mmCIF file of C-alpha atoms in Angstrom:
data_model
loop_
_atom_site.group_PDB
_atom_site.id
_atom_site.type_symbol
_atom_site.label_atom_id
_atom_site.label_comp_id
_atom_site.label_asym_id
_atom_site.label_seq_id
_atom_site.Cartn_x
_atom_site.Cartn_y
_atom_site.Cartn_z
ATOM 1 C CA UNK A 1 4.958 -1.571 -24.321
ATOM 2 C CA UNK A 2 1.411 -0.346 -24.868
ATOM 3 C CA UNK A 3 -1.188 -2.097 -22.721
ATOM 4 C CA UNK A 4 -4.698 -2.605 -24.072
ATOM 5 C CA UNK A 5 -7.075 -4.559 -21.800
ATOM 6 C CA UNK A 6 -9.434 -6.624 -23.887
ATOM 7 C CA UNK A 7 -13.115 -5.740 -23.714
ATOM 8 C CA UNK A 8 -15.360 -7.327 -21.080
ATOM 9 C CA UNK A 9 -19.009 -6.718 -20.262
ATOM 10 C CA UNK A 10 -18.867 -7.727 -16.593
ATOM 11 C CA UNK A 11 -16.720 -6.698 -13.669
ATOM 12 C CA UNK A 12 -13.807 -8.937 -12.759
ATOM 13 C CA UNK A 13 -14.389 -10.188 -9.210
ATOM 14 C CA UNK A 14 -13.808 -13.456 -7.369
ATOM 15 C CA UNK A 15 -16.816 -15.741 -6.994
ATOM 16 C CA UNK A 16 -18.641 -15.503 -3.623
ATOM 17 C CA UNK A 17 -17.292 -18.910 -2.572
ATOM 18 C CA UNK A 18 -13.973 -18.771 -4.407
ATOM 19 C CA UNK A 19 -10.871 -20.628 -3.375
ATOM 20 C CA UNK A 20 -7.469 -18.987 -3.448
ATOM 21 C CA UNK A 21 -4.802 -21.363 -4.701
ATOM 22 C CA UNK A 22 -1.510 -20.156 -3.277
ATOM 23 C CA UNK A 23 2.062 -21.257 -3.797
ATOM 24 C CA UNK A 24 5.097 -20.967 -1.569
ATOM 25 C CA UNK A 25 8.782 -20.952 -2.438
ATOM 26 C CA UNK A 26 8.473 -19.687 -5.999
ATOM 27 C CA UNK A 27 11.252 -17.043 -5.884
ATOM 28 C CA UNK A 28 14.819 -18.117 -5.106
ATOM 29 C CA UNK A 29 15.746 -15.061 -3.040
ATOM 30 C CA UNK A 30 12.664 -15.494 -0.848
ATOM 31 C CA UNK A 31 13.511 -19.171 -0.370
ATOM 32 C CA UNK A 32 16.974 -18.177 0.786
ATOM 33 C CA UNK A 33 15.761 -15.445 3.159
ATOM 34 C CA UNK A 34 13.551 -17.997 4.956
ATOM 35 C CA UNK A 35 16.238 -20.701 4.755
ATOM 36 C CA UNK A 36 13.980 -23.146 2.941
ATOM 37 C CA UNK A 37 14.822 -25.770 0.352
ATOM 38 C CA UNK A 38 14.205 -25.230 -3.355
ATOM 39 C CA UNK A 39 11.159 -27.345 -4.300
ATOM 40 C CA UNK A 40 11.000 -29.757 -7.218
ATOM 41 C CA UNK A 41 7.249 -29.215 -7.546
ATOM 42 C CA UNK A 42 4.964 -26.298 -6.638
ATOM 43 C CA UNK A 43 4.251 -25.995 -2.905
ATOM 44 C CA UNK A 44 0.504 -25.377 -2.887
ATOM 45 C CA UNK A 45 -1.849 -24.382 -0.103
ATOM 46 C CA UNK A 46 -5.376 -22.963 -0.109
ATOM 47 C CA UNK A 47 -7.155 -19.992 1.416
ATOM 48 C CA UNK A 48 -10.955 -19.976 1.796
ATOM 49 C CA UNK A 49 -13.218 -17.110 0.783
ATOM 50 C CA UNK A 50 -13.408 -16.083 4.462
ATOM 51 C CA UNK A 51 -9.725 -15.108 4.264
ATOM 52 C CA UNK A 52 -10.529 -12.063 2.094
ATOM 53 C CA UNK A 53 -10.741 -8.698 3.859
ATOM 54 C CA UNK A 54 -10.574 -5.029 2.915
ATOM 55 C CA UNK A 55 -9.706 -3.890 6.463
ATOM 56 C CA UNK A 56 -6.606 -5.784 7.589
ATOM 57 C CA UNK A 57 -6.026 -6.187 11.306
ATOM 58 C CA UNK A 58 -3.114 -7.518 13.288
ATOM 59 C CA UNK A 59 -3.523 -10.881 15.016
ATOM 60 C CA UNK A 60 -1.907 -10.755 18.470
ATOM 61 C CA UNK A 61 -0.089 -12.440 20.034
ATOM 62 C CA UNK A 62 1.309 -13.633 16.698
ATOM 63 C CA UNK A 63 3.766 -11.821 14.424
ATOM 64 C CA UNK A 64 2.027 -10.995 11.152
ATOM 65 C CA UNK A 65 4.058 -10.595 7.951
ATOM 66 C CA UNK A 66 3.083 -9.389 4.468
ATOM 67 C CA UNK A 67 3.853 -11.265 1.249
ATOM 68 C CA UNK A 68 3.005 -9.319 -1.912
ATOM 69 C CA UNK A 69 2.001 -11.443 -4.902
ATOM 70 C CA UNK A 70 1.007 -11.235 -8.561
ATOM 71 C CA UNK A 71 -2.514 -12.653 -8.438
ATOM 72 C CA UNK A 72 -4.737 -13.932 -11.241
ATOM 73 C CA UNK A 73 -8.484 -14.366 -11.594
ATOM 74 C CA UNK A 74 -9.557 -17.614 -13.256
ATOM 75 C CA UNK A 75 -12.315 -18.039 -15.818
ATOM 76 C CA UNK A 76 -12.751 -21.015 -18.156
ATOM 77 C CA UNK A 77 -9.498 -22.379 -16.696
ATOM 78 C CA UNK A 78 -7.630 -19.333 -18.006
ATOM 79 C CA UNK A 79 -6.024 -16.317 -16.340
ATOM 80 C CA UNK A 80 -8.307 -13.454 -17.371
ATOM 81 C CA UNK A 81 -7.476 -10.771 -14.796
ATOM 82 C CA UNK A 82 -4.582 -9.639 -12.637
ATOM 83 C CA UNK A 83 -4.463 -7.955 -9.239
ATOM 84 C CA UNK A 84 -1.989 -7.156 -6.509
ATOM 85 C CA UNK A 85 -2.581 -9.611 -3.673
ATOM 86 C CA UNK A 86 -1.200 -9.964 -0.163
ATOM 87 C CA UNK A 87 -0.773 -13.300 1.582
ATOM 88 C CA UNK A 88 -0.746 -12.382 5.279
ATOM 89 C CA UNK A 89 1.172 -14.899 7.363
ATOM 90 C CA UNK A 90 1.480 -15.504 11.098
ATOM 91 C CA UNK A 91 5.182 -16.247 10.816
ATOM 92 C CA UNK A 92 5.955 -17.398 14.350
ATOM 93 C CA UNK A 93 2.928 -19.706 14.378
ATOM 94 C CA UNK A 94 3.903 -21.091 10.977
ATOM 95 C CA UNK A 95 7.436 -21.791 12.206
ATOM 96 C CA UNK A 96 6.081 -23.544 15.307
ATOM 97 C CA UNK A 97 3.743 -25.733 13.248
ATOM 98 C CA UNK A 98 6.441 -26.605 10.715
ATOM 99 C CA UNK A 99 8.854 -27.609 13.477
ATOM 100 C CA UNK A 100 6.262 -30.080 14.749
ATOM 101 C CA UNK A 101 5.576 -31.421 11.273
ATOM 102 C CA UNK A 102 1.993 -30.148 11.373
ATOM 103 C CA UNK A 103 -0.096 -28.494 8.630
ATOM 104 C CA UNK A 104 0.206 -24.704 8.752
ATOM 105 C CA UNK A 105 -3.181 -23.535 7.454
ATOM 106 C CA UNK A 106 -3.793 -21.813 10.802
ATOM 107 C CA UNK A 107 -0.872 -19.502 9.969
ATOM 108 C CA UNK A 108 -1.866 -18.883 6.346
ATOM 109 C CA UNK A 109 -5.623 -19.389 5.894
ATOM 110 C CA UNK A 110 -7.036 -17.576 8.919
ATOM 111 C CA UNK A 111 -9.895 -15.098 8.636
ATOM 112 C CA UNK A 112 -8.564 -11.838 7.208
ATOM 113 C CA UNK A 113 -5.373 -13.314 5.747
ATOM 114 C CA UNK A 114 -5.946 -12.195 2.142
ATOM 115 C CA UNK A 115 -5.901 -8.717 0.596
ATOM 116 C CA UNK A 116 -6.742 -8.045 -3.046
ATOM 117 C CA UNK A 117 -6.691 -4.933 -5.184
ATOM 118 C CA UNK A 118 -9.208 -4.659 -7.993
ATOM 119 C CA UNK A 119 -8.682 -7.040 -10.894
ATOM 120 C CA UNK A 120 -8.083 -5.680 -14.375
ATOM 121 C CA UNK A 121 -8.494 -7.743 -17.563
ATOM 122 C CA UNK A 122 -5.393 -9.046 -19.295
ATOM 123 C CA UNK A 123 -4.542 -10.941 -22.447
ATOM 124 C CA UNK A 124 -2.168 -13.941 -22.333
ATOM 125 C CA UNK A 125 0.773 -12.230 -24.013
ATOM 126 C CA UNK A 126 1.131 -9.703 -21.197
ATOM 127 C CA UNK A 127 1.578 -12.293 -18.439
ATOM 128 C CA UNK A 128 5.369 -12.816 -18.903
ATOM 129 C CA UNK A 129 5.944 -9.047 -18.529
ATOM 130 C CA UNK A 130 4.249 -8.642 -15.140
ATOM 131 C CA UNK A 131 6.118 -7.321 -12.111
ATOM 132 C CA UNK A 132 5.140 -6.309 -8.593
ATOM 133 C CA UNK A 133 6.341 -3.736 -6.097
ATOM 134 C CA UNK A 134 5.511 -3.555 -2.389
ATOM 135 C CA UNK A 135 5.938 -0.369 -0.367
ATOM 136 C CA UNK A 136 5.761 -0.318 3.433
ATOM 137 C CA UNK A 137 5.246 3.149 4.901
ATOM 138 C CA UNK A 138 6.529 4.604 1.628
ATOM 139 C CA UNK A 139 9.680 2.463 1.427
ATOM 140 C CA UNK A 140 10.153 -0.036 -1.414
ATOM 141 C CA UNK A 141 10.495 -3.471 0.207
ATOM 142 C CA UNK A 142 9.699 -5.936 -2.570
ATOM 143 C CA UNK A 143 10.299 -6.012 -6.294
ATOM 144 C CA UNK A 144 9.967 -9.094 -8.469
ATOM 145 C CA UNK A 145 8.362 -10.453 -11.573
ATOM 146 C CA UNK A 146 7.222 -13.435 -13.564
ATOM 147 C CA UNK A 147 10.661 -13.836 -15.138
ATOM 148 C CA UNK A 148 12.105 -14.639 -11.674
ATOM 149 C CA UNK A 149 9.592 -17.350 -10.789
ATOM 150 C CA UNK A 150 10.697 -20.966 -10.472
ATOM 151 C CA UNK A 151 7.314 -22.141 -11.761
ATOM 152 C CA UNK A 152 5.623 -19.914 -14.329
ATOM 153 C CA UNK A 153 1.972 -18.885 -13.992
ATOM 154 C CA UNK A 154 1.071 -21.321 -16.782
ATOM 155 C CA UNK A 155 2.810 -24.184 -14.976
ATOM 156 C CA UNK A 156 1.033 -23.264 -11.742
ATOM 157 C CA UNK A 157 -2.307 -23.080 -13.533
ATOM 158 C CA UNK A 158 -1.869 -26.538 -15.043
ATOM 159 C CA UNK A 159 -0.806 -28.098 -11.738
ATOM 160 C CA UNK A 160 -3.639 -26.394 -9.857
ATOM 161 C CA UNK A 161 -6.205 -27.708 -12.339
ATOM 162 C CA UNK A 162 -4.736 -31.203 -12.095
ATOM 163 C CA UNK A 163 -4.850 -31.404 -8.293
ATOM 164 C CA UNK A 164 -7.687 -29.102 -7.208
ATOM 165 C CA UNK A 165 -9.817 -28.345 -10.246
ATOM 166 C CA UNK A 166 -10.478 -24.739 -11.224
ATOM 167 C CA UNK A 167 -13.819 -22.970 -11.170
ATOM 168 C CA UNK A 168 -14.803 -19.573 -12.523
ATOM 169 C CA UNK A 169 -14.001 -16.932 -9.937
ATOM 170 C CA UNK A 170 -11.144 -18.819 -8.276
ATOM 171 C CA UNK A 171 -7.870 -16.956 -7.846
ATOM 172 C CA UNK A 172 -4.273 -18.064 -8.322
ATOM 173 C CA UNK A 173 -1.529 -16.466 -6.263
ATOM 174 C CA UNK A 174 1.980 -17.008 -7.593
ATOM 175 C CA UNK A 175 4.329 -16.612 -4.631
ATOM 176 C CA UNK A 176 6.245 -13.714 -3.155
ATOM 177 C CA UNK A 177 9.709 -12.292 -3.877
ATOM 178 C CA UNK A 178 12.269 -11.481 -1.194
ATOM 179 C CA UNK A 179 11.630 -8.613 1.183
ATOM 180 C CA UNK A 180 8.793 -9.887 3.368
ATOM 181 C CA UNK A 181 8.449 -8.289 6.783
ATOM 182 C CA UNK A 182 6.290 -7.585 9.796
ATOM 183 C CA UNK A 183 3.202 -5.391 9.861
ATOM 184 C CA UNK A 184 1.930 -3.631 12.968
ATOM 185 C CA UNK A 185 -1.053 -1.401 13.787
ATOM 186 C CA UNK A 186 -0.688 1.729 11.661
ATOM 187 C CA UNK A 187 1.496 0.122 8.973
ATOM 188 C CA UNK A 188 0.637 1.414 5.487
ATOM 189 C CA UNK A 189 1.068 -1.045 2.610
ATOM 190 C CA UNK A 190 0.930 -0.063 -1.044
ATOM 191 C CA UNK A 191 1.222 -2.661 -3.782
ATOM 192 C CA UNK A 192 1.659 -2.178 -7.513
ATOM 193 C CA UNK A 193 1.491 -4.407 -10.587
ATOM 194 C CA UNK A 194 3.512 -3.300 -13.611
ATOM 195 C CA UNK A 195 3.945 -4.414 -17.202
ATOM 196 C CA UNK A 196 7.311 -3.121 -18.302
ATOM 197 C CA UNK A 197 7.220 0.631 -17.640
ATOM 198 C CA UNK A 198 3.434 0.811 -17.385
ATOM 199 C CA UNK A 199 1.663 0.798 -14.021
ATOM 200 C CA UNK A 200 -1.442 -1.394 -14.294
ATOM 201 C CA UNK A 201 -3.056 -1.532 -10.856
ATOM 202 C CA UNK A 202 -2.442 -0.482 -7.261
ATOM 203 C CA UNK A 203 -3.798 -1.481 -3.869
ATOM 204 C CA UNK A 204 -3.416 0.338 -0.557
ATOM 205 C CA UNK A 205 -4.248 -0.673 2.995
ATOM 206 C CA UNK A 206 -3.550 0.511 6.529
ATOM 207 C CA UNK A 207 -3.429 -2.078 9.268
ATOM 208 C CA UNK A 208 -5.609 -1.656 12.326
ATOM 209 C CA UNK A 209 -5.427 -3.119 15.792
ATOM 210 C CA UNK A 210 -7.383 -6.289 16.456
ATOM 211 C CA UNK A 211 -10.925 -5.414 17.436
ATOM 212 C CA UNK A 212 -10.797 -1.806 16.230
ATOM 213 C CA UNK A 213 -13.917 -0.854 14.328
ATOM 214 C CA UNK A 214 -15.734 -4.075 15.224
#
């Protein structure tokens, strides 16, 4: 499949005060690996703009895990760009909060919990072909695509607009496939977004210790 980004005059970037609309439990194998129930409706949560970082750091004493995701940039209530995104999760804290029946934003929406590659423009017909790959220290850990999602990007977009409202520069994350795991200081993460056999975009990060470089 030949990929031709449509022409744009401005760079694709999130708005300064964007919100990241995220969804959990959207891939069956990931649901099973975390022993969760299959949802009847999208499981949404939000990340604030302060979650975005380009220099990921661990968050001791908690166990941090990566979740690679196909991520869309919103404009005029449409998906106009795609990036590789990472939802960083404090898994042990999340488990503790869930066991107590408490909200788990502290484990998902903390400062520095969101990584994004650059966005590239896309046209609607390419969305069903998108796939992601996540490599940890050179080893392929995650592989999944739109065709495996329980709720399609279009369904997520419509539900997100209904409940939250969408503004230009917001981003929509679409859930993670199986293969999540822990990151530690020195871990190298590389993410890729594909359309069929064509590599569209990559993102790379190395995790630092808390406080390093501050």
